[in-house]
């Protein structure tokens, strides 16, 4: 539907972490401009990746650190210091939130995480 009605570009061959840097720069730049942030600031960032790509989180962190240190968004130059980076497998954020609410009772419950998204139909 996204392709048909909104001309979305969907590439099932690219890994999410490969597109994470430009998407993160765009999101950070848009927020910085919307909130009138200075061109230089410290950033704590959390991202979720599919479990199969989670092993690439250190490479992603290095790339983000370098990219954020000097980039331009809508004609404004930014120099952002990534001071904290947390990358979890998708679904991990939900589990962490639930574990904080449950405290020690977290170890006594079963939790299922259901990921909804798109798949590739191959007959």
Coordinates of C-alpha atoms in Angstrom, one line a residue:
X1 CA 0.0 0.0 0.0
X2 CA 2.8 2.4 0.8
X3 CA 4.4 1.8 -2.6
X4 CA 1.1 2.0 -4.5
X5 CA -0.4 5.1 -2.9
X6 CA 2.6 7.1 -1.5
X7 CA 5.4 6.0 -3.9
X8 CA 7.4 4.7 -1.0
X9 CA 10.7 3.1 -1.7
X10 CA 10.8 -0.3 -0.1
X11 CA 14.0 -2.3 -0.4
X12 CA 13.9 -5.7 1.4
X13 CA 17.5 -6.3 0.6
X14 CA 18.9 -3.4 2.6
X15 CA 19.5 -4.0 6.3
X16 CA 17.9 -1.5 8.8
X17 CA 21.2 -0.5 10.3
X18 CA 22.5 0.5 6.9
X19 CA 19.8 3.1 6.6
X20 CA 19.9 4.1 10.3
X21 CA 22.5 6.8 9.9
X22 CA 20.8 9.1 7.4
X23 CA 17.4 8.5 9.0
X24 CA 18.8 9.4 12.4
X25 CA 20.5 12.5 11.1
X26 CA 17.2 13.6 9.5
X27 CA 15.3 13.0 12.7
X28 CA 17.9 14.7 15.0
X29 CA 18.1 17.7 12.6
X30 CA 14.3 18.0 12.4
X31 CA 14.0 17.9 16.1
X32 CA 16.8 20.4 16.6
X33 CA 15.3 22.9 14.2
X34 CA 11.8 22.4 15.6
X35 CA 12.9 22.9 19.2
X36 CA 15.4 25.7 18.3
X37 CA 18.4 23.8 19.7
X38 CA 21.9 25.2 19.3
X39 CA 24.1 23.8 16.6
X40 CA 26.3 22.1 19.2
X41 CA 24.8 19.8 21.8
X42 CA 25.1 16.5 23.6
X43 CA 22.8 13.7 22.6
X44 CA 21.7 10.4 24.2
X45 CA 20.2 8.1 21.7
X46 CA 18.4 4.8 21.8
X47 CA 17.6 2.7 18.8
X48 CA 16.0 -0.7 18.1
X49 CA 17.3 -3.1 15.5
X50 CA 16.1 -6.5 14.4
X51 CA 17.8 -9.2 16.5
X52 CA 19.7 -10.5 13.4
X53 CA 21.3 -7.1 12.9
X54 CA 21.8 -6.3 16.6
X55 CA 25.4 -7.6 16.4
X56 CA 26.2 -4.6 14.1
X57 CA 25.3 -2.1 16.9
X58 CA 29.0 -1.2 17.6
X59 CA 29.6 -0.4 13.9
X60 CA 26.4 1.6 13.9
X61 CA 27.5 3.6 17.0
X62 CA 30.8 4.4 15.4
X63 CA 29.1 5.6 12.2
X64 CA 26.6 7.6 14.1
X65 CA 29.2 9.2 16.3
X66 CA 31.2 10.3 13.2
X67 CA 28.2 11.4 11.2
X68 CA 26.6 13.4 14.0
X69 CA 29.8 15.2 14.7
X70 CA 29.4 17.3 11.5
X71 CA 26.3 17.3 9.3
X72 CA 24.0 19.8 7.7
X73 CA 20.3 19.7 7.8
X74 CA 18.1 22.3 6.0
X75 CA 21.1 24.6 5.5
X76 CA 22.1 24.5 9.2
X77 CA 25.4 23.0 10.2
X78 CA 25.3 20.8 13.3
X79 CA 28.1 19.4 15.5
X80 CA 26.5 16.9 17.9
X81 CA 28.3 14.9 20.5
X82 CA 26.8 11.4 21.0
X83 CA 27.4 10.9 24.7
X84 CA 25.2 7.8 25.3
X85 CA 24.1 5.2 22.7
X86 CA 21.9 2.3 23.6
X87 CA 20.8 -0.2 21.0
X88 CA 18.5 -3.0 21.8
X89 CA 16.9 -5.8 19.8
X90 CA 13.4 -4.8 18.6
X91 CA 11.0 -5.7 21.3
X92 CA 13.6 -5.1 23.9
X93 CA 12.3 -1.6 24.8
X94 CA 8.9 -3.1 25.6
X95 CA 10.5 -5.7 27.8
X96 CA 12.6 -3.2 29.7
X97 CA 9.6 -0.9 30.3
X98 CA 7.6 -3.9 31.6
X99 CA 10.5 -5.1 33.8
X100 CA 10.7 -1.7 35.5
X101 CA 7.0 -1.7 36.3
X102 CA 7.1 -5.3 37.7
X103 CA 10.4 -5.0 39.6
X104 CA 11.4 -8.4 41.0
X105 CA 8.1 -10.0 39.9
X106 CA 9.4 -9.7 36.4
X107 CA 11.2 -13.0 36.8
X108 CA 7.9 -14.7 37.6
X109 CA 6.0 -13.9 34.5
X110 CA 6.0 -15.0 30.8
X111 CA 6.0 -12.2 28.3
X112 CA 5.4 -12.6 24.5
X113 CA 6.5 -9.9 22.1
X114 CA 4.6 -9.9 18.8
X115 CA 6.2 -7.9 16.0
X116 CA 3.9 -6.7 13.2
X117 CA 5.2 -5.4 10.0
X118 CA 5.5 -6.4 6.4
X119 CA 6.7 -9.7 4.9
X120 CA 7.6 -11.0 1.6
X121 CA 5.2 -13.4 -0.1
X122 CA 7.1 -16.0 -2.0
X123 CA 4.8 -18.8 -3.4

